[in-house]
C-alpha positions as a LaTeX table, in Angstrom:
\begin{tabular}{lrrr}
\hline
Residue & $x$ (\AA) & $y$ (\AA) & $z$ (\AA) \\
\hline
Met1 & $-50.34$ & $-40.14$ & $-8.21$ \\
Val2 & $-53.99$ & $-40.15$ & $-9.27$ \\
Arg3 & $-55.86$ & $-36.86$ & $-8.37$ \\
Pro4 & $-59.57$ & $-36.91$ & $-7.93$ \\
Gly5 & $-61.60$ & $-34.56$ & $-9.82$ \\
Lys6 & $-61.53$ & $-30.96$ & $-9.22$ \\
Thr7 & $-64.49$ & $-28.82$ & $-8.02$ \\
Ala8 & $-65.44$ & $-25.46$ & $-9.20$ \\
Gly9 & $-64.22$ & $-24.07$ & $-6.04$ \\
Ala10 & $-60.75$ & $-25.85$ & $-6.37$ \\
Asn11 & $-60.52$ & $-24.50$ & $-10.07$ \\
His12 & $-61.14$ & $-20.95$ & $-8.79$ \\
Leu13 & $-58.47$ & $-21.20$ & $-5.93$ \\
Glu14 & $-55.72$ & $-22.51$ & $-8.45$ \\
Thr15 & $-56.78$ & $-19.55$ & $-10.69$ \\
Ile16 & $-56.23$ & $-17.05$ & $-7.77$ \\
Met17 & $-52.95$ & $-19.09$ & $-6.72$ \\
Gln18 & $-51.64$ & $-18.96$ & $-10.50$ \\
His19 & $-52.37$ & $-15.17$ & $-10.47$ \\
Ser20 & $-50.01$ & $-14.68$ & $-7.49$ \\
Glu21 & $-47.04$ & $-16.38$ & $-9.13$ \\
Val22 & $-46.89$ & $-19.48$ & $-7.09$ \\
Thr23 & $-43.89$ & $-21.55$ & $-7.54$ \\
Thr24 & $-43.88$ & $-25.09$ & $-5.76$ \\
Thr25 & $-41.31$ & $-27.86$ & $-5.67$ \\
Thr26 & $-41.09$ & $-31.12$ & $-3.53$ \\
Thr27 & $-37.92$ & $-31.89$ & $-2.06$ \\
Met28 & $-37.03$ & $-34.96$ & 0.07 \\
Leu29 & $-35.63$ & $-34.01$ & 3.59 \\
Thr30 & $-34.37$ & $-36.11$ & 6.44 \\
Arg31 & $-35.46$ & $-35.71$ & 10.17 \\
Arg32 & $-32.06$ & $-34.14$ & 10.87 \\
Ser33 & $-32.11$ & $-31.49$ & 8.10 \\
Ala34 & $-35.81$ & $-30.80$ & 8.67 \\
Ile35 & $-34.83$ & $-30.18$ & 12.46 \\
Gly36 & $-31.68$ & $-28.15$ & 11.61 \\
Thr37 & $-33.72$ & $-25.96$ & 9.05 \\
Phe38 & $-36.71$ & $-25.23$ & 11.62 \\
Ala39 & $-34.10$ & $-24.39$ & 14.19 \\
Ala40 & $-32.51$ & $-22.11$ & 11.96 \\
Ile41 & $-35.79$ & $-20.40$ & 10.98 \\
Met42 & $-36.68$ & $-20.38$ & 14.83 \\
Ala43 & $-33.40$ & $-18.66$ & 15.50 \\
Ile44 & $-33.95$ & $-16.15$ & 12.76 \\
Ala45 & $-37.23$ & $-15.39$ & 14.32 \\
Gly46 & $-35.95$ & $-15.44$ & 17.88 \\
Val47 & $-37.93$ & $-18.24$ & 18.97 \\
Ser48 & $-36.90$ & $-21.22$ & 21.53 \\
Pro49 & $-37.19$ & $-24.19$ & 19.38 \\
Leu50 & $-37.56$ & $-26.64$ & 22.26 \\
Thr51 & $-41.31$ & $-26.12$ & 22.98 \\
Ala52 & $-44.00$ & $-24.02$ & 21.36 \\
Ser53 & $-46.41$ & $-22.17$ & 23.14 \\
Gln54 & $-49.96$ & $-20.60$ & 22.04 \\
Ala55 & $-50.55$ & $-18.07$ & 19.47 \\
Arg56 & $-49.36$ & $-14.62$ & 20.36 \\
Ser57 & $-48.34$ & $-11.37$ & 18.51 \\
Glu58 & $-46.02$ & $-8.89$ & 19.60 \\
Gln59 & $-44.83$ & $-5.41$ & 18.59 \\
Asn60 & $-41.58$ & $-5.22$ & 16.94 \\
Asn61 & $-39.74$ & $-2.21$ & 15.49 \\
Gly62 & $-43.07$ & $-0.66$ & 14.98 \\
Gly63 & $-44.39$ & $-3.37$ & 12.97 \\
Met64 & $-46.03$ & $-6.47$ & 14.19 \\
Gly65 & $-43.50$ & $-9.50$ & 14.53 \\
Met66 & $-45.67$ & $-12.93$ & 14.53 \\
Lys67 & $-44.57$ & $-16.16$ & 16.29 \\
His68 & $-47.56$ & $-18.78$ & 16.20 \\
Tyr69 & $-47.66$ & $-22.42$ & 16.56 \\
Ala70 & $-50.14$ & $-25.36$ & 16.10 \\
Met71 & $-48.56$ & $-26.99$ & 19.16 \\
Ser72 & $-48.83$ & $-26.59$ & 22.70 \\
Thr73 & $-46.26$ & $-28.52$ & 24.53 \\
Arg74 & $-44.69$ & $-30.90$ & 22.15 \\
Thr75 & $-40.94$ & $-30.60$ & 21.33 \\
Ile76 & $-40.36$ & $-30.01$ & 17.75 \\
Ser77 & $-38.42$ & $-33.64$ & 17.78 \\
Asp78 & $-41.91$ & $-35.10$ & 18.59 \\
Ala79 & $-43.56$ & $-33.30$ & 15.58 \\
Val80 & $-40.97$ & $-34.42$ & 12.98 \\
Asn81 & $-40.53$ & $-37.82$ & 14.25 \\
Thr82 & $-43.70$ & $-38.83$ & 13.21 \\
Gly83 & $-43.01$ & $-37.73$ & 9.51 \\
Gly84 & $-45.08$ & $-35.45$ & 7.62 \\
Leu85 & $-45.37$ & $-32.69$ & 4.93 \\
Leu86 & $-43.48$ & $-29.48$ & 5.11 \\
Val87 & $-44.49$ & $-26.36$ & 3.37 \\
Val88 & $-42.36$ & $-23.58$ & 3.49 \\
Ala89 & $-43.61$ & $-20.39$ & 1.60 \\
Gln90 & $-42.55$ & $-16.76$ & 1.13 \\
Trp91 & $-44.69$ & $-13.61$ & 0.63 \\
Glu92 & $-44.00$ & $-10.30$ & $-0.38$ \\
Ala93 & $-47.02$ & $-7.71$ & 0.10 \\
Lys94 & $-47.63$ & $-5.09$ & $-2.63$ \\
Asp95 & $-46.69$ & $-1.57$ & $-1.52$ \\
Gly96 & $-48.41$ & $-0.51$ & 1.70 \\
Gln97 & $-50.32$ & $-3.78$ & 2.07 \\
Gly98 & $-48.08$ & $-5.43$ & 4.60 \\
Asp99 & $-49.92$ & $-4.34$ & 7.81 \\
Arg100 & $-53.15$ & $-5.24$ & 6.14 \\
Ile101 & $-51.70$ & $-8.70$ & 5.48 \\
Ala102 & $-50.46$ & $-8.98$ & 9.22 \\
Glu103 & $-54.08$ & $-8.33$ & 10.57 \\
Ile104 & $-55.41$ & $-11.19$ & 7.90 \\
Leu105 & $-52.89$ & $-13.35$ & 9.13 \\
Asp106 & $-53.98$ & $-12.57$ & 12.76 \\
Gly107 & $-57.55$ & $-13.95$ & 12.19 \\
Phe108 & $-56.29$ & $-16.88$ & 9.71 \\
Leu109 & $-53.97$ & $-18.30$ & 12.39 \\
Pro110 & $-56.46$ & $-19.33$ & 15.09 \\
Glu111 & $-58.36$ & $-21.12$ & 12.63 \\
Ala112 & $-55.24$ & $-23.26$ & 11.14 \\
Gln113 & $-54.14$ & $-23.90$ & 14.52 \\
Lys114 & $-57.47$ & $-25.83$ & 15.18 \\
Asp115 & $-56.82$ & $-28.01$ & 12.00 \\
Pro116 & $-56.56$ & $-31.71$ & 13.09 \\
Gly117 & $-53.81$ & $-32.37$ & 10.41 \\
Ala118 & $-51.55$ & $-29.25$ & 11.08 \\
Lys119 & $-48.69$ & $-30.43$ & 13.45 \\
Leu120 & $-46.85$ & $-27.35$ & 13.18 \\
Phe121 & $-47.66$ & $-23.93$ & 11.86 \\
Leu122 & $-45.14$ & $-20.72$ & 12.12 \\
Ile123 & $-45.73$ & $-17.50$ & 10.35 \\
Ser124 & $-42.88$ & $-14.53$ & 10.58 \\
Arg125 & $-42.79$ & $-11.22$ & 9.59 \\
Gly126 & $-39.64$ & $-9.81$ & 7.99 \\
Lys127 & $-37.46$ & $-7.57$ & 10.57 \\
Asp128 & $-35.82$ & $-5.57$ & 8.09 \\
Asn129 & $-38.62$ & $-5.54$ & 5.26 \\
Pro130 & $-42.26$ & $-5.84$ & 7.07 \\
Ala131 & $-43.52$ & $-6.29$ & 3.90 \\
Gln132 & $-41.86$ & $-10.16$ & 3.64 \\
Phe133 & $-43.59$ & $-13.03$ & 5.56 \\
Leu134 & $-42.41$ & $-16.56$ & 5.90 \\
Phe135 & $-44.63$ & $-19.57$ & 6.48 \\
Tyr136 & $-43.43$ & $-22.89$ & 8.14 \\
Glu137 & $-46.26$ & $-25.46$ & 7.90 \\
Leu138 & $-45.94$ & $-29.21$ & 8.99 \\
Phe139 & $-49.22$ & $-31.10$ & 8.15 \\
Gln140 & $-49.94$ & $-34.91$ & 8.73 \\
Asp141 & $-49.63$ & $-35.55$ & 5.06 \\
Glu142 & $-50.73$ & $-34.56$ & 1.75 \\
Ala143 & $-54.34$ & $-35.08$ & 2.39 \\
Ala144 & $-54.20$ & $-32.90$ & 5.46 \\
Leu145 & $-52.53$ & $-30.10$ & 3.61 \\
Lys146 & $-55.27$ & $-30.61$ & 0.57 \\
Ala147 & $-58.21$ & $-30.24$ & 3.56 \\
His148 & $-56.52$ & $-26.93$ & 4.75 \\
Gln149 & $-56.24$ & $-25.14$ & 1.44 \\
Glu150 & $-59.94$ & $-26.28$ & 0.99 \\
Ser151 & $-61.05$ & $-25.31$ & 4.21 \\
Ala152 & $-63.50$ & $-22.30$ & 4.55 \\
Tyr153 & $-61.20$ & $-20.52$ & 6.87 \\
Phe154 & $-58.45$ & $-20.59$ & 3.93 \\
Lys155 & $-60.68$ & $-19.85$ & 1.18 \\
Thr156 & $-61.79$ & $-16.64$ & 3.18 \\
His157 & $-58.51$ & $-15.16$ & 4.89 \\
Ile158 & $-55.91$ & $-16.40$ & 2.22 \\
Ala159 & $-57.57$ & $-16.81$ & $-1.18$ \\
Glu160 & $-59.99$ & $-14.07$ & $-1.10$ \\
Gln161 & $-58.25$ & $-11.55$ & 1.57 \\
Ala162 & $-54.45$ & $-11.82$ & 1.25 \\
Leu163 & $-53.60$ & $-13.30$ & $-2.10$ \\
Pro164 & $-54.82$ & $-10.09$ & $-4.11$ \\
Leu165 & $-52.63$ & $-8.08$ & $-1.91$ \\
Leu166 & $-49.18$ & $-9.99$ & $-2.47$ \\
Ala167 & $-46.70$ & $-8.91$ & $-5.07$ \\
Lys168 & $-44.79$ & $-12.46$ & $-4.79$ \\
Arg169 & $-45.75$ & $-15.83$ & $-3.22$ \\
Glu170 & $-43.50$ & $-18.69$ & $-3.23$ \\
Arg171 & $-44.07$ & $-22.33$ & $-1.92$ \\
Ala172 & $-41.69$ & $-25.47$ & $-1.53$ \\
Gln173 & $-42.79$ & $-28.75$ & $-0.18$ \\
Tyr174 & $-40.54$ & $-31.18$ & 1.58 \\
Val175 & $-41.34$ & $-34.62$ & 2.65 \\
Leu176 & $-39.72$ & $-35.79$ & 6.02 \\
Ile177 & $-38.10$ & $-38.94$ & 5.99 \\
\hline
\end{tabular}
């Protein structure tokens, strides 16, 4: 695949991402296994996989549990049947930074949900370890993911504010087939 030249901003973002111990892999995933994986994540998060709702936050054992979507009434099957690029990311906050990251993500998520290339956006916080965060993002394609990462809201909330507060960040990309 040929990638166009990078801008100075893109180089800066890559530098920040490298310093947060980013791990990225790409794997082929069938629709059935994508739905199964998503259903398992939804079950862990305690969310019904049949329909998604508007963004909302709730208190959970003294910490904030997040259940956010970039969909309103479409089913999970609707989202994955048209294919796309699935990104699963795991974050771990530095000591004492979990609540601050949750606040940053609450500001980030409404903007991410408006992104025209995002088909699904779910962020969860660890129930047993509130320093851990799980992202499950479905984009129309690689161009939509790139546009998301180059957006002003991503650069502000994620690159500038959240990434410096992380002890660990891992990502894996899956192509729905």
